[in-house]
PDB file of C-alpha atoms and ligand atoms in Angstrom:
ATOM      1  CA  MET A   1       0.000   0.000   0.000  1.00 92.00           C
ATOM      2  CA  GLN A   2       1.207   3.476  -0.876  1.00 97.00           C
ATOM      3  CA  PRO A   3       0.656   6.383   1.517  1.00 98.00           C
ATOM      4  CA  ILE A   4      -1.346   9.378   0.266  1.00 98.00           C
ATOM      5  CA  ILE A   5       0.690  12.570   0.588  1.00 98.00           C
ATOM      6  CA  THR A   6      -1.713  15.156  -0.819  1.00 97.00           C
ATOM      7  CA  ALA A   7      -5.069  16.694   0.043  1.00 98.00           C
ATOM      8  CA  ILE A   8      -8.115  14.414  -0.277  1.00 98.00           C
ATOM      9  CA  GLN A   9     -11.703  15.205  -1.224  1.00 98.00           C
ATOM     10  CA  TYR A  10     -13.272  17.691   1.259  1.00 98.00           C
ATOM     11  CA  PHE A  11     -10.041  18.134   3.262  1.00 98.00           C
ATOM     12  CA  SER A  12      -7.296  20.644   2.537  1.00 98.00           C
ATOM     13  CA  GLU A  13      -3.585  20.082   2.916  1.00 98.00           C
ATOM     14  CA  ALA A  14      -3.592  22.631   5.750  1.00 98.00           C
ATOM     15  CA  GLU A  15      -6.134  20.533   7.667  1.00 98.00           C
ATOM     16  CA  LEU A  16      -4.192  17.301   7.189  1.00 98.00           C
ATOM     17  CA  ARG A  17      -0.633  18.499   7.846  1.00 98.00           C
ATOM     18  CA  CYS A  18       1.354  17.655  10.970  1.00 98.00           C
ATOM     19  CA  LYS A  19       1.363  20.856  13.012  1.00 97.00           C
ATOM     20  CA  GLY A  20       5.006  20.315  13.936  1.00 97.00           C
ATOM     21  CA  THR A  21       6.631  19.200  10.679  1.00 98.00           C
ATOM     22  CA  GLY A  22       4.074  19.940   7.982  1.00 98.00           C
ATOM     23  CA  ILE A  23       4.142  16.356   6.677  1.00 98.00           C
ATOM     24  CA  ILE A  24       1.076  14.723   5.117  1.00 98.00           C
ATOM     25  CA  LYS A  25       1.234  10.928   5.074  1.00 98.00           C
ATOM     26  CA  LEU A  26      -2.141   9.156   5.109  1.00 98.00           C
ATOM     27  CA  ASP A  27      -2.801   5.435   5.151  1.00 98.00           C
ATOM     28  CA  PRO A  28      -4.803   4.796   1.956  1.00 98.00           C
ATOM     29  CA  ARG A  29      -7.607   3.063   3.909  1.00 98.00           C
ATOM     30  CA  PHE A  30      -8.006   6.199   6.016  1.00 98.00           C
ATOM     31  CA  ALA A  31      -7.720   8.477   2.969  1.00 98.00           C
ATOM     32  CA  GLU A  32     -10.564   6.571   1.305  1.00 98.00           C
ATOM     33  CA  SER A  33     -12.808   6.342   4.371  1.00 98.00           C
ATOM     34  CA  LEU A  34     -12.687   9.957   5.554  1.00 98.00           C
ATOM     35  CA  PRO A  35     -14.268  11.537   2.423  1.00 98.00           C
ATOM     36  CA  LYS A  36     -16.955   8.796   2.506  1.00 98.00           C
ATOM     37  CA  LEU A  37     -17.806   9.705   6.079  1.00 98.00           C
ATOM     38  CA  ARG A  38     -17.892  13.421   5.186  1.00 98.00           C
ATOM     39  CA  GLU A  39     -20.078  12.659   2.149  1.00 98.00           C
ATOM     40  CA  SER A  40     -22.602  10.697   4.220  1.00 98.00           C
ATOM     41  CA  TRP A  41     -22.571  13.335   6.953  1.00 98.00           C
ATOM     42  CA  GLY A  42     -23.420  15.972   4.360  1.00 98.00           C
ATOM     43  CA  LYS A  43     -22.009  18.948   6.283  1.00 97.00           C
ATOM     44  CA  PRO A  44     -18.503  20.366   6.810  1.00 97.00           C
ATOM     45  CA  LEU A  45     -16.202  18.656   9.303  1.00 98.00           C
ATOM     46  CA  SER A  46     -13.291  20.552  10.856  1.00 98.00           C
ATOM     47  CA  PRO A  47     -10.299  18.453  11.832  1.00 98.00           C
ATOM     48  CA  ASN A  48      -8.258  19.716  14.798  1.00 95.00           C
ATOM     49  CA  SER A  49      -5.485  17.227  14.268  1.00 96.00           C
ATOM     50  CA  VAL A  50      -4.742  14.575  11.635  1.00 98.00           C
ATOM     51  CA  CYS A  51      -1.091  13.719  10.827  1.00 98.00           C
ATOM     52  CA  ARG A  52       1.525  13.732  13.563  1.00 98.00           C
ATOM     53  CA  ALA A  53       5.149  12.953  12.839  1.00 98.00           C
ATOM     54  CA  PRO A  54       6.769  11.008  15.721  1.00 98.00           C
ATOM     55  CA  SER A  55       8.723  14.091  16.894  1.00 97.00           C
ATOM     56  CA  HIS A  56       5.578  16.214  17.047  1.00 97.00           C
ATOM     57  CA  ASN A  57       3.494  13.468  18.664  1.00 96.00           C
ATOM     58  CA  LYS A  58       6.060  13.213  21.427  1.00 96.00           C
ATOM     59  CA  ALA A  59       6.254  16.992  21.875  1.00 94.00           C
ATOM     60  CA  ALA A  60       2.441  17.217  21.964  1.00 91.00           C
ATOM     61  CA  GLY A  61       2.188  14.435  24.571  1.00 91.00           C
ATOM     62  CA  GLY A  62       0.354  12.029  22.237  1.00 92.00           C
ATOM     63  CA  HIS A  63      -0.016   8.323  22.943  1.00 93.00           C
ATOM     64  CA  PRO A  64       3.162   6.527  21.795  1.00 96.00           C
ATOM     65  CA  ASN A  65       1.142   4.168  19.539  1.00 97.00           C
ATOM     66  CA  SER A  66      -1.359   6.806  18.407  1.00 97.00           C
ATOM     67  CA  LEU A  67      -2.959   6.233  15.018  1.00 98.00           C
ATOM     68  CA  HIS A  68      -2.310   9.917  14.315  1.00 98.00           C
ATOM     69  CA  LEU A  69       1.340   8.900  13.837  1.00 98.00           C
ATOM     70  CA  THR A  70       2.751   8.989  10.323  1.00 98.00           C
ATOM     71  CA  GLU A  71       5.140   6.174  11.401  1.00 98.00           C
ATOM     72  CA  ASN A  72       3.637   3.784  13.932  1.00 98.00           C
ATOM     73  CA  PRO A  73       5.844   1.697  16.264  1.00 97.00           C
ATOM     74  CA  LYS A  74       3.062  -0.808  17.060  1.00 98.00           C
ATOM     75  CA  TRP A  75       0.450  -0.956  14.305  1.00 98.00           C
ATOM     76  CA  PRO A  76       1.110  -1.960  10.677  1.00 98.00           C
ATOM     77  CA  THR A  77      -0.075   1.307   9.152  1.00 98.00           C
ATOM     78  CA  PHE A  78       0.990   3.056   5.942  1.00 98.00           C
ATOM     79  CA  GLY A  79       0.566   6.505   7.446  1.00 98.00           C
ATOM     80  CA  THR A  80      -1.884   8.330   9.665  1.00 98.00           C
ATOM     81  CA  MET A  81      -5.225   6.617  10.335  1.00 98.00           C
ATOM     82  CA  ALA A  82      -6.818   9.074  12.790  1.00 98.00           C
ATOM     83  CA  CYS A  83      -8.479  12.437  12.847  1.00 98.00           C
ATOM     84  CA  ASP A  84      -9.925  14.660  15.602  1.00 97.00           C
ATOM     85  CA  ILE A  85     -13.158  16.287  14.441  1.00 98.00           C
ATOM     86  CA  ARG A  86     -13.978  19.478  16.351  1.00 98.00           C
ATOM     87  CA  TRP A  87     -17.469  19.224  17.821  1.00 98.00           C
ATOM     88  CA  ARG A  88     -17.484  21.658  20.754  1.00 97.00           C
ATOM     89  CA  GLY A  89     -20.731  23.599  20.507  1.00 96.00           C
ATOM     90  CA  TRP A  90     -22.557  20.945  18.470  1.00 98.00           C
ATOM     91  CA  LYS A  91     -25.972  19.886  19.748  1.00 98.00           C
ATOM     92  CA  LEU A  92     -25.844  16.613  21.625  1.00 97.00           C
ATOM     93  CA  GLU A  93     -28.097  14.976  19.045  1.00 98.00           C
ATOM     94  CA  ASP A  94     -25.645  15.958  16.298  1.00 98.00           C
ATOM     95  CA  GLN A  95     -22.697  14.603  18.273  1.00 98.00           C
ATOM     96  CA  GLN A  96     -24.555  11.334  18.779  1.00 98.00           C
ATOM     97  CA  ALA A  97     -25.579  11.115  15.119  1.00 98.00           C
ATOM     98  CA  PHE A  98     -22.013  11.766  13.981  1.00 98.00           C
ATOM     99  CA  ALA A  99     -20.506   9.172  16.319  1.00 98.00           C
ATOM    100  CA  GLU A 100     -23.124   6.600  15.291  1.00 98.00           C
ATOM    101  CA  LEU A 101     -22.467   7.243  11.605  1.00 98.00           C
ATOM    102  CA  ALA A 102     -18.718   6.858  12.133  1.00 98.00           C
ATOM    103  CA  LEU A 103     -19.258   3.572  14.021  1.00 98.00           C
ATOM    104  CA  GLU A 104     -21.530   2.268  11.239  1.00 98.00           C
ATOM    105  CA  GLN A 105     -18.753   2.977   8.748  1.00 98.00           C
ATOM    106  CA  GLY A 106     -16.162   1.017  10.712  1.00 98.00           C
ATOM    107  CA  TRP A 107     -14.470   3.841  12.615  1.00 98.00           C
ATOM    108  CA  ARG A 108     -13.420   3.605  16.235  1.00 98.00           C
ATOM    109  CA  VAL A 109     -14.614   6.588  18.234  1.00 98.00           C
ATOM    110  CA  GLY A 110     -12.821   8.377  21.103  1.00 97.00           C
ATOM    111  CA  LEU A 111     -14.957  10.886  22.982  1.00 98.00           C
ATOM    112  CA  HIS A 112     -13.598  14.244  24.147  1.00 97.00           C
ATOM    113  CA  ASP A 113     -15.562  17.357  25.106  1.00 97.00           C
ATOM    114  CA  GLY A 114     -13.928  19.390  22.365  1.00 97.00           C
ATOM    115  CA  PHE A 115     -13.696  16.862  19.556  1.00 98.00           C
ATOM    116  CA  CYS A 116     -14.465  13.358  18.405  1.00 98.00           C
ATOM    117  CA  HIS A 117     -11.357  11.284  17.725  1.00 97.00           C
ATOM    118  CA  ILE A 118     -12.026   8.807  14.922  1.00 98.00           C
ATOM    119  CA  ASP A 119      -9.599   6.202  13.667  1.00 98.00           C
ATOM    120  CA  ARG A 120      -9.382   3.086  11.501  1.00 98.00           C
ATOM    121  CA  LEU A 121      -7.890   0.711  14.092  1.00 98.00           C
ATOM    122  CA  LEU A 122     -10.681  -1.773  13.344  1.00 98.00           C
ATOM    123  CA  ASP A 123      -9.249  -2.190   9.818  1.00 97.00           C
ATOM    124  CA  ILE A 124      -6.104  -3.703  11.342  1.00 97.00           C
ATOM    125  CA  ALA A 125      -7.379  -4.965  14.726  1.00 97.00           C
ATOM    126  CA  PRO A 126     -10.998  -6.075  14.163  1.00 95.00           C
ATOM    127  CA  GLY A 127     -11.643  -7.064  17.796  1.00 94.00           C
ATOM    128  CA  ALA A 128     -10.677  -3.694  19.297  1.00 96.00           C
ATOM    129  CA  VAL A 129     -13.048  -1.760  21.568  1.00 96.00           C
ATOM    130  CA  LYS A 130     -15.082   0.586  19.372  1.00 97.00           C
ATOM    131  CA  VAL A 131     -15.886   3.448  21.745  1.00 97.00           C
ATOM    132  CA  PHE A 132     -13.530   4.876  24.342  1.00 96.00           C
ATOM    133  CA  LEU A 133     -12.877   7.998  26.390  1.00 96.00           C
ATOM    134  CA  TYR A 134     -10.192  10.284  25.001  1.00 91.00           C
ATOM    135  CA  GLY A 135      -9.094  12.743  27.659  1.00 87.00           C
ATOM    136  CA  THR A 136     -11.771  14.935  29.208  1.00 93.00           C
ATOM    137  CA  TYR A 137     -15.315  13.893  28.367  1.00 97.00           C
ATOM    138  CA  THR A 138     -18.278  14.901  30.512  1.00 96.00           C
ATOM    139  CA  GLY A 139     -21.186  14.257  28.112  1.00 96.00           C
ATOM    140  CA  PRO A 140     -23.708  11.383  28.153  1.00 96.00           C
ATOM    141  CA  LEU A 141     -22.583   9.508  25.016  1.00 97.00           C
ATOM    142  CA  TYR A 142     -20.349   7.303  27.124  1.00 95.00           C
ATOM    143  CA  PRO A 143     -21.505   4.688  27.891  1.00 92.00           C
ATOM    144  CA  ARG A 144     -24.615   5.323  25.755  1.00 93.00           C
ATOM    145  CA  LEU A 145     -22.825   4.503  22.476  1.00 95.00           C
ATOM    146  CA  THR A 146     -21.349   1.303  23.866  1.00 90.00           C
ATOM    147  CA  LYS A 147     -24.791  -0.328  24.270  1.00 77.00           C
TER     148      LYS A 147
HETATM  149 ZN1   ZN B   1      -7.129  11.824  18.033  1.00 74.27          ZN
END
């Protein structure tokens, strides 16, 4: 598999770039799935964070095996497979609908008050837990989405 190193449908290079190094390196499974999710959602999505080079992930205090990583020490990825979608200020029903849509399309969902982390771990580890808490989350979708 060849990494995607350019913008993809609906998402600009600026939105995808590592905020530390500027690199764009997307796993092709992620690069195909994200525009599909955006298409089904039918409204703009604003990513807070997509690619993270290892140096930037470390500096930003990211998980050492994070799927945001462009080079992953644990998972057999071909680039970044995660994205944080800003959802602070969304109505709860919209947050729930978005998370449910992502789950239906095979994404794993990490809940945070400010954003919804979505990643493609299930493409490489099918038995993984599908919904988890990602930092500070005080809303009611956990454990609601796990049922
Ligand atoms: Zn994330």
